[in-house]
Amino acid sequence: MSVGIDEISFYTSNYYLDLRTLAEVQQTDPDKYYEGIGQEKMGMAAPDEDIVTMAANAALPLIERVGSDAVSTLMFATETGIDQSKAAGVYVHRLLGMSNNCRVVEMKQACYSATAAIQMACALVARTPEKKVLVIASDVARYDLDTPGEATQGCGAVAMLISANPRLLEIDPEVGNHTEDVMDFWRPNYRSTALVDGKYSTKIYLRALKKAWENFRDVSSLAFDDFSHFCYHLPFSRMAQKAHQHLAKLNKADMTAEQIEAQIADTLSYNRIIGNSYTASMYIGLTSLLENCKQNIAGTKIGFFSYGSGCVAEFFSGTVVAGYEKYLHCTEHQTMLDNREEVSYEKYLELYRHPDPRDGSDLTIEKVTKGHFRLAGFSQHKREYVAS
Ligand code: HMG
């Protein structure tokens, strides 16, 4: 019996800022963003969107297909927690009308935790193959204004059904891990934006890739040449390009620069126009590959490098299942992306500064999002979510 991803769907915000607009205000060459970091647009959440509404919107098509009783566990991966105690997934559980017999838990380790959730979900399914696990990763990436990280903001959620005999991707049990206590990126409880040592973080990312890959090679019979494509954690597209060149070099791959680039190019399409979605980004990258790759990649091996600052990294592998192309949500994803609205720099600042009450004050939020679920306001310290 194989275990892996049976269905995948993602969602992002109503608004985006074109990085040309940011470059103009900063009097920077737009190519620094379009070419240098490989990003074109960054998603900005509307006041009535957050990790819960994006997550519920991402998961809705999956639950509509399998029914609300089919899922035994909902694992919610995020580093944009909205409560120190209650799991954000419990709100999603209600919004989607899921069974009271479904367990819900939230997981955190920077951008890595969705991968931990998937591995744990695979173990649960291996134990009770008739059950499905819903893994959701949802984040809003925020840095201080006028910092090097600002252009790498973004947001998004991805929902994945983990099942026995999956229709999209069989996940292999062998994994390579690397954990190391480093301060490359972190967000203390009293801050709404991350602190980051940008250049250092890119070095640690590459070091963790080498270490996780070496650990993977110790336990797996797969070598670099066995993979047709690679999905990397995507803080910005250029990071994945650098990482893949690094891995190819470590493995002395006999390939041209174009061949190396072709192994990741299709994973980057959505990220370029969404920005960093932290826990969700690598899996939106997988969706991008499956939905945008011109050739049919059934039967091929994909390598995954998941990285979460702090840091925990994992290299693992999977095989694309025959017939996968029939179970994708390409049209819905394209429509959702096309329906987003571009904002001016002034509107971006307004969205960036929109109050997220920390003093317990009540707030009513008007409907803006085009999504099915929205945050209607805050009352008596409680967040109020509704279907719109
Ligand atoms: P910076 O220092 O302002 O940028 O910000 P730069 O000066 O290094 O320029 C970036 C690239 O653009 C360079 O290319 C320039 O040469 C090029 P490179 O040398 O890297 O190949 N460039 C141009 N190209 C074309 N035309 C031009 C031009 N000008 C410059 N005119 C930095 C870069 C990464 C530091 C910043 O974006 C940042 O701090 N980002 C946030 C941190 C981050 O994303 N780190 C990635 C690794 S850590 C990670 O992935 C985890 C994370 O997702 C969080 C988590 O796990 O929770 C962040």
Coordinates of C-alpha atoms and ligand atoms in Angstrom, one line a residue:
M1 CA 0.0 0.0 0.0
S2 CA 1.3 3.5 -0.9
V3 CA 0.5 6.7 1.1
G4 CA 0.7 10.3 0.0
I5 CA -1.1 13.3 -1.5
D6 CA -4.5 12.5 -2.9
E7 CA -5.6 16.0 -3.8
I8 CA -4.2 19.5 -3.4
S9 CA -5.8 23.0 -3.6
F10 CA -4.5 26.4 -2.7
Y11 CA -5.8 29.9 -2.1
T12 CA -4.2 33.4 -1.8
S13 CA -5.4 36.9 -1.0
N14 CA -7.7 39.3 -2.7
Y15 CA -5.0 41.9 -3.4
Y16 CA -1.4 42.1 -4.6
L17 CA 1.2 44.7 -5.0
D18 CA 3.3 44.7 -8.1
L19 CA 7.0 44.9 -7.1
R20 CA 7.5 47.5 -9.9
T21 CA 5.3 49.8 -7.7
L22 CA 7.5 49.1 -4.7
A23 CA 10.7 49.7 -6.7
E24 CA 9.4 53.0 -8.0
V25 CA 8.6 54.3 -4.5
Q26 CA 12.0 53.0 -3.2
Q27 CA 13.8 54.4 -6.3
T28 CA 15.2 50.9 -6.9
D29 CA 15.7 49.2 -10.2
P30 CA 12.6 46.9 -10.7
D31 CA 15.0 44.2 -12.1
K32 CA 16.4 43.8 -8.6
Y33 CA 13.0 42.2 -7.8
Y34 CA 11.9 40.8 -11.1
E35 CA 15.4 39.3 -11.9
G36 CA 17.5 39.5 -8.8
I37 CA 15.1 37.8 -6.4
G38 CA 12.9 36.4 -9.1
Q39 CA 9.6 37.9 -7.8
E40 CA 7.0 39.9 -9.6
K41 CA 4.0 40.4 -7.2
M42 CA 3.3 39.9 -3.6
G43 CA 0.0 38.9 -2.1
M44 CA -1.6 41.3 0.4
A45 CA -4.5 40.0 2.6
A46 CA -7.7 42.1 2.7
P47 CA -8.8 43.2 6.2
D48 CA -11.3 40.3 6.2
E49 CA -8.8 37.7 5.2
D50 CA -6.3 35.8 7.4
I51 CA -4.8 32.4 7.9
V52 CA -8.2 30.9 8.8
T53 CA -10.2 32.3 5.9
M54 CA -7.4 31.4 3.3
A55 CA -7.1 27.9 4.8
A56 CA -10.9 27.2 4.7
N57 CA -11.1 28.6 1.1
A58 CA -8.2 26.3 0.1
A59 CA -9.7 23.2 1.7
L60 CA -13.4 23.7 0.6
P61 CA -13.1 21.9 -2.7
L62 CA -11.5 18.9 -1.0
I63 CA -14.1 18.6 1.7
E64 CA -16.9 19.1 -0.9
R65 CA -15.6 16.1 -2.8
V66 CA -14.9 13.6 0.0
G67 CA -17.6 14.7 2.5
S68 CA -17.3 16.2 5.9
D69 CA -17.1 12.8 7.7
A70 CA -14.1 11.4 5.6
V71 CA -11.4 13.2 7.5
S72 CA -10.1 11.8 10.9
T73 CA -7.5 14.5 11.6
L74 CA -6.9 18.1 10.5
M75 CA -3.4 19.3 11.0
F76 CA -2.9 23.0 10.6
A77 CA 0.7 24.2 10.0
T78 CA 1.4 27.9 10.4
E79 CA 3.8 30.5 11.9
T80 CA 1.2 33.2 11.8
G81 CA -0.7 31.9 14.8
I82 CA -3.8 34.0 15.8
D83 CA -4.1 32.6 19.3
Q84 CA -1.5 31.3 21.8
S85 CA -3.9 28.5 22.9
K86 CA -6.6 27.6 20.4
A87 CA -5.6 25.9 17.1
A88 CA -6.6 28.0 14.1
G89 CA -7.8 24.7 12.5
V90 CA -10.7 24.5 14.9
Y91 CA -12.3 27.5 13.2
V92 CA -11.7 25.9 9.9
H93 CA -13.2 22.6 11.2
R94 CA -16.5 24.5 12.0
L95 CA -16.5 26.6 8.8
L96 CA -16.2 23.4 6.7
G97 CA -18.8 21.5 8.8
M98 CA -16.4 18.7 9.6
S99 CA -17.3 15.8 11.9
N100 CA -17.0 16.3 15.7
N101 CA -15.0 13.0 15.7
C102 CA -12.2 14.7 13.8
R103 CA -9.2 15.7 15.8
V104 CA -7.6 19.1 15.2
V105 CA -4.1 20.3 16.0
E106 CA -1.8 23.2 15.1
M107 CA 1.9 22.8 14.3
K108 CA 4.8 25.2 14.3
Q109 CA 8.4 25.3 13.2
A110 CA 8.8 28.3 10.8
C111 CA 8.3 27.3 7.2
Y112 CA 9.0 23.6 7.9
S113 CA 5.9 22.5 9.9
A114 CA 3.7 21.5 6.9
T115 CA 6.3 18.8 6.1
A116 CA 6.2 17.5 9.6
A117 CA 2.4 17.4 9.4
I118 CA 2.6 15.5 6.1
Q119 CA 5.0 12.9 7.5
M120 CA 2.8 12.5 10.6
A121 CA -0.3 12.2 8.5
C122 CA 1.4 9.5 6.4
A123 CA 2.2 7.6 9.5
L124 CA -1.5 7.9 10.7
V125 CA -2.8 6.7 7.4
A126 CA -0.4 3.8 7.3
R127 CA -1.9 2.7 10.7
T128 CA -5.6 3.2 9.6
P129 CA -5.6 3.2 5.8
E130 CA -9.4 3.7 5.5
K131 CA -8.9 7.2 7.1
K132 CA -7.9 10.5 5.4
V133 CA -5.9 13.3 7.0
L134 CA -6.3 16.9 6.0
V135 CA -3.1 18.9 6.1
I136 CA -3.4 22.7 5.7
A137 CA -0.5 25.1 5.6
S138 CA -1.5 28.8 5.8
D139 CA 0.6 31.9 6.4
V140 CA 1.0 35.7 6.0
A141 CA 4.6 36.7 5.5
R142 CA 5.3 40.1 7.0
Y143 CA 8.6 42.1 7.4
D144 CA 9.1 45.7 8.5
L145 CA 8.6 48.4 5.9
D146 CA 11.8 49.6 4.2
T147 CA 13.8 46.5 5.0
P148 CA 15.4 44.1 2.5
G149 CA 12.8 41.5 3.4
E150 CA 9.9 43.8 2.5
A151 CA 9.9 42.7 -1.2
T152 CA 9.7 39.0 -0.1
Q153 CA 6.3 39.3 1.7
G154 CA 3.3 37.4 0.5
C155 CA 0.5 35.1 1.7
G156 CA -1.3 31.9 0.9
A157 CA -2.8 28.6 2.1
V158 CA -2.6 25.1 0.7
A159 CA -4.8 22.1 1.6
M160 CA -3.7 18.5 1.0
L161 CA -5.6 15.3 1.6
I162 CA -3.3 12.5 2.7
S163 CA -4.6 9.0 2.0
A164 CA -3.8 5.4 1.1
N165 CA -3.3 4.8 -2.6
P166 CA -3.2 8.5 -3.4
R167 CA -4.1 9.9 -6.8
L168 CA -1.3 12.5 -7.1
L169 CA 1.9 11.7 -5.3
E170 CA 3.2 8.6 -3.4
I171 CA 5.5 9.7 -0.6
D172 CA 8.6 7.5 0.1
P173 CA 9.3 6.7 3.8
E174 CA 13.0 7.6 3.7
V175 CA 13.8 11.2 4.8
G176 CA 16.9 13.2 5.5
N177 CA 16.8 15.7 8.3
H178 CA 18.9 18.5 9.6
T179 CA 18.2 20.5 12.8
E180 CA 20.4 23.3 14.2
D181 CA 19.8 26.1 16.7
V182 CA 20.5 29.3 14.6
M183 CA 19.0 32.8 14.7
D184 CA 18.5 33.5 11.0
F185 CA 14.8 34.5 11.1
W186 CA 12.4 34.6 14.1
R187 CA 9.3 36.4 15.4
P188 CA 9.1 37.0 19.2
N189 CA 5.6 36.9 20.6
Y190 CA 5.5 40.7 21.0
R191 CA 6.1 41.4 17.3
S192 CA 3.8 41.1 14.3
T193 CA 6.7 41.1 11.8
A194 CA 9.6 38.8 11.6
L195 CA 13.2 39.7 12.4
V196 CA 15.7 38.4 9.9
D197 CA 19.4 38.3 9.2
G198 CA 18.8 38.1 5.5
K199 CA 22.1 37.2 4.0
Y200 CA 22.9 34.8 6.8
S201 CA 19.5 33.1 6.3
T202 CA 20.4 32.3 2.7
K203 CA 23.7 30.8 3.8
I204 CA 22.0 28.6 6.4
Y205 CA 19.4 27.5 3.9
L206 CA 22.1 26.2 1.6
R207 CA 24.0 24.6 4.5
A208 CA 20.9 22.8 5.7
L209 CA 20.2 21.6 2.1
K210 CA 23.6 20.0 2.0
K211 CA 23.2 18.4 5.4
A212 CA 19.7 17.1 4.8
W213 CA 20.6 15.8 1.4
E214 CA 23.6 13.9 2.9
N215 CA 21.4 12.4 5.5
F216 CA 18.8 11.5 2.8
R217 CA 21.6 9.7 0.8
D218 CA 22.5 7.7 3.9
V219 CA 19.0 6.2 4.1
S220 CA 17.7 6.2 0.5
S221 CA 18.9 4.4 -2.6
L222 CA 17.9 7.4 -4.7
A223 CA 20.6 9.5 -6.2
F224 CA 20.5 13.0 -7.8
D225 CA 20.1 11.5 -11.3
D226 CA 16.9 9.6 -10.3
F227 CA 14.9 12.8 -9.9
S228 CA 13.1 14.5 -12.8
H229 CA 12.1 17.6 -10.8
F230 CA 12.8 19.2 -7.4
C231 CA 10.5 21.3 -5.2
Y232 CA 12.2 23.7 -2.8
H233 CA 11.0 25.9 0.0
L234 CA 10.3 29.2 -1.8
P235 CA 11.1 32.4 0.2
F236 CA 11.7 33.9 -3.2
S237 CA 12.2 32.2 -6.6
R238 CA 15.9 33.0 -6.9
M239 CA 16.6 31.1 -3.6
A240 CA 15.4 27.9 -5.2
Q241 CA 17.5 28.5 -8.3
K242 CA 20.6 29.0 -6.2
A243 CA 19.8 26.0 -4.0
H244 CA 19.3 23.7 -7.0
Q245 CA 22.5 24.9 -8.6
H246 CA 24.2 24.2 -5.3
L247 CA 22.7 20.6 -5.1
A248 CA 23.6 19.9 -8.7
K249 CA 27.2 21.0 -8.0
L250 CA 27.5 19.0 -4.8
N251 CA 26.4 15.9 -6.9
K252 CA 28.8 16.8 -9.8
A253 CA 25.8 16.6 -12.1
D254 CA 26.7 16.4 -15.8
M255 CA 24.1 18.8 -16.9
T256 CA 23.9 22.2 -18.6
A257 CA 22.6 25.3 -16.8
E258 CA 19.4 25.1 -18.8
Q259 CA 18.8 21.4 -17.9
I260 CA 19.3 22.3 -14.2
E261 CA 16.9 25.2 -14.4
A262 CA 14.3 23.0 -16.2
Q263 CA 14.1 20.7 -13.2
I264 CA 12.6 23.5 -11.1
A265 CA 11.2 26.2 -13.5
D266 CA 7.6 25.0 -13.4
T267 CA 7.6 24.9 -9.6
L268 CA 8.1 28.7 -9.5
S269 CA 5.2 30.1 -11.6
Y270 CA 2.7 30.7 -8.7
N271 CA 5.3 31.8 -6.2
R272 CA 6.5 34.6 -8.4
I273 CA 3.1 36.2 -8.3
I274 CA 2.1 35.3 -4.7
G275 CA 5.3 35.8 -2.8
N276 CA 6.5 33.9 0.3
S277 CA 3.7 31.9 1.9
Y278 CA 6.0 30.3 4.5
T279 CA 4.6 26.8 5.4
A280 CA 2.5 26.7 2.2
S281 CA 5.2 27.8 -0.3
M282 CA 6.8 24.5 -1.2
Y283 CA 3.4 22.8 -1.6
I284 CA 2.1 25.7 -3.8
G285 CA 5.4 25.0 -5.7
L286 CA 4.4 21.3 -6.1
T287 CA 0.9 22.4 -7.3
S288 CA 2.6 24.8 -9.8
L289 CA 4.7 21.9 -11.1
L290 CA 1.8 19.5 -11.5
E291 CA -0.4 22.1 -13.1
N292 CA 2.1 23.9 -15.4
C293 CA 4.5 21.2 -16.6
K294 CA 3.9 20.7 -20.3
Q295 CA 5.0 17.1 -20.3
N296 CA 3.2 14.3 -18.4
I297 CA 5.4 13.5 -15.4
A298 CA 3.5 10.4 -14.2
G299 CA 6.0 7.8 -12.8
T300 CA 8.8 10.3 -12.3
K301 CA 10.5 11.0 -8.9
I302 CA 10.3 14.4 -7.3
G303 CA 12.8 15.6 -4.7
F304 CA 11.6 18.0 -1.9
F305 CA 13.6 20.3 0.2
S306 CA 11.6 21.8 3.1
Y307 CA 13.3 24.5 5.1
G308 CA 12.1 26.3 8.2
S309 CA 14.4 29.0 9.8
G310 CA 15.7 28.4 13.2
C311 CA 16.3 25.8 11.7
V312 CA 14.8 22.4 10.7
A313 CA 15.2 21.0 7.2
E314 CA 14.1 17.9 5.5
F315 CA 14.8 16.2 2.1
F316 CA 12.3 13.6 1.0
S317 CA 11.0 12.1 -2.2
G318 CA 7.8 11.1 -4.0
T319 CA 6.5 9.5 -7.2
V320 CA 3.9 11.1 -9.4
V321 CA 0.9 8.8 -9.8
A322 CA -0.4 7.8 -13.3
G323 CA -3.5 9.8 -14.1
Y324 CA -2.6 12.6 -11.7
E325 CA -3.6 15.3 -14.3
K326 CA -7.3 14.4 -14.0
Y327 CA -7.4 15.4 -10.3
L328 CA -6.0 18.9 -10.4
H329 CA -7.8 22.2 -9.8
C330 CA -6.0 24.2 -12.6
T331 CA -9.0 26.2 -13.8
E332 CA -10.1 27.2 -10.3
H333 CA -6.6 28.2 -9.3
Q334 CA -6.1 30.3 -12.5
T335 CA -9.5 32.0 -12.1
M336 CA -8.7 32.8 -8.4
L337 CA -5.3 34.3 -9.4
D338 CA -6.8 36.3 -12.3
N339 CA -9.5 37.7 -10.1
R340 CA -7.1 39.3 -7.7
E341 CA -6.8 43.1 -7.6
E342 CA -3.7 45.1 -7.9
V343 CA -3.2 47.9 -5.3
S344 CA -1.5 51.2 -5.3
Y345 CA 1.4 51.8 -2.9
E346 CA -1.0 53.9 -0.7
K347 CA -3.5 51.1 -0.5
Y348 CA -0.7 48.6 0.3
L349 CA 0.3 50.8 3.3
E350 CA -3.3 50.9 4.4
L351 CA -3.6 47.1 4.2
Y352 CA -0.2 46.7 5.9
R353 CA -1.4 48.9 8.8
H354 CA -4.9 47.6 9.1
P355 CA -5.6 47.1 12.8
D356 CA -5.4 43.6 14.2
P357 CA -6.6 44.5 17.7
R358 CA -4.2 43.5 20.4
D359 CA -6.0 45.4 23.1
G360 CA -9.2 43.5 22.9
S361 CA -11.2 46.3 21.3
D362 CA -14.2 45.3 19.2
L363 CA -14.1 45.8 15.4
T364 CA -16.5 45.2 12.6
I365 CA -14.8 44.4 9.2
E366 CA -16.7 45.1 6.0
K367 CA -16.8 42.4 3.3
V368 CA -14.1 42.7 0.7
T369 CA -12.8 39.2 0.0
K370 CA -14.0 37.3 -3.0
G371 CA -13.5 34.1 -1.1
H372 CA -16.2 32.0 0.4
F373 CA -15.2 32.6 4.0
R374 CA -14.2 35.8 5.8
L375 CA -13.3 37.4 9.1
A376 CA -16.3 39.5 10.0
G377 CA -14.7 41.2 13.1
F378 CA -13.7 40.9 16.7
S379 CA -16.0 40.9 19.6
Q380 CA -15.2 40.4 23.3
H381 CA -11.7 39.2 22.4
K382 CA -13.2 36.6 19.9
R383 CA -12.5 36.4 16.2
E384 CA -15.8 36.0 14.2
Y385 CA -15.6 34.0 11.0
V386 CA -18.5 33.6 8.6
A387 CA -19.3 32.1 5.2
S388 CA -20.0 35.0 2.9
Ligands
HMG1 P1 19.0 42.5 -0.4 O1 20.2 42.3 0.4 O2 18.4 43.8 -0.5 O3 19.3 42.1 -1.9 O4 17.9 41.4 -0.1 P2 20.7 41.9 -2.7 O5 21.4 43.3 -2.7 O6 21.5 40.7 -2.2 O7 20.1 41.6 -4.1 C1 19.4 40.4 -4.3 C2 19.9 39.9 -5.7 O8 19.4 40.8 -6.7 C3 21.4 39.8 -5.8 O9 21.7 38.6 -6.6 C4 21.8 41.0 -6.6 O10 23.0 40.9 -7.4 C5 20.5 41.1 -7.5 P3 22.6 37.5 -6.0 O11 23.9 38.1 -5.7 O12 21.9 37.0 -4.7 O13 22.6 36.4 -7.1 N1 20.3 42.5 -8.1 C6 19.9 42.7 -9.3 N2 19.7 41.9 -10.4 C7 19.2 42.5 -11.5 N3 19.1 43.8 -11.7 C8 19.4 44.7 -10.7 C9 19.8 44.1 -9.4 N4 20.1 44.7 -8.2 C10 20.4 43.7 -7.4 N5 19.3 46.0 -10.9 C11 17.6 39.3 1.0 C12 18.0 40.0 -0.3 C13 17.5 37.8 0.7 C14 18.6 39.5 2.1 C15 16.2 39.9 1.4 O14 15.3 39.7 0.4 C16 15.7 39.3 2.7 O15 16.1 39.6 3.8 N6 14.6 38.4 2.6 C17 14.0 37.7 3.8 C18 14.8 36.5 4.2 C19 14.8 35.4 3.3 O16 13.9 35.3 2.5 N7 15.7 34.4 3.4 C20 15.8 33.2 2.6 C21 16.4 32.1 3.3 S1 15.6 31.8 4.9 C22 14.1 31.0 4.5 O17 13.8 30.6 3.4 C23 13.1 30.9 5.6 C24 11.9 31.9 5.6 O18 11.0 31.6 4.5 C25 11.2 32.0 6.9 C26 10.8 30.7 7.6 O19 11.4 29.6 7.5 O20 9.8 30.9 8.3 C27 12.4 33.3 5.2

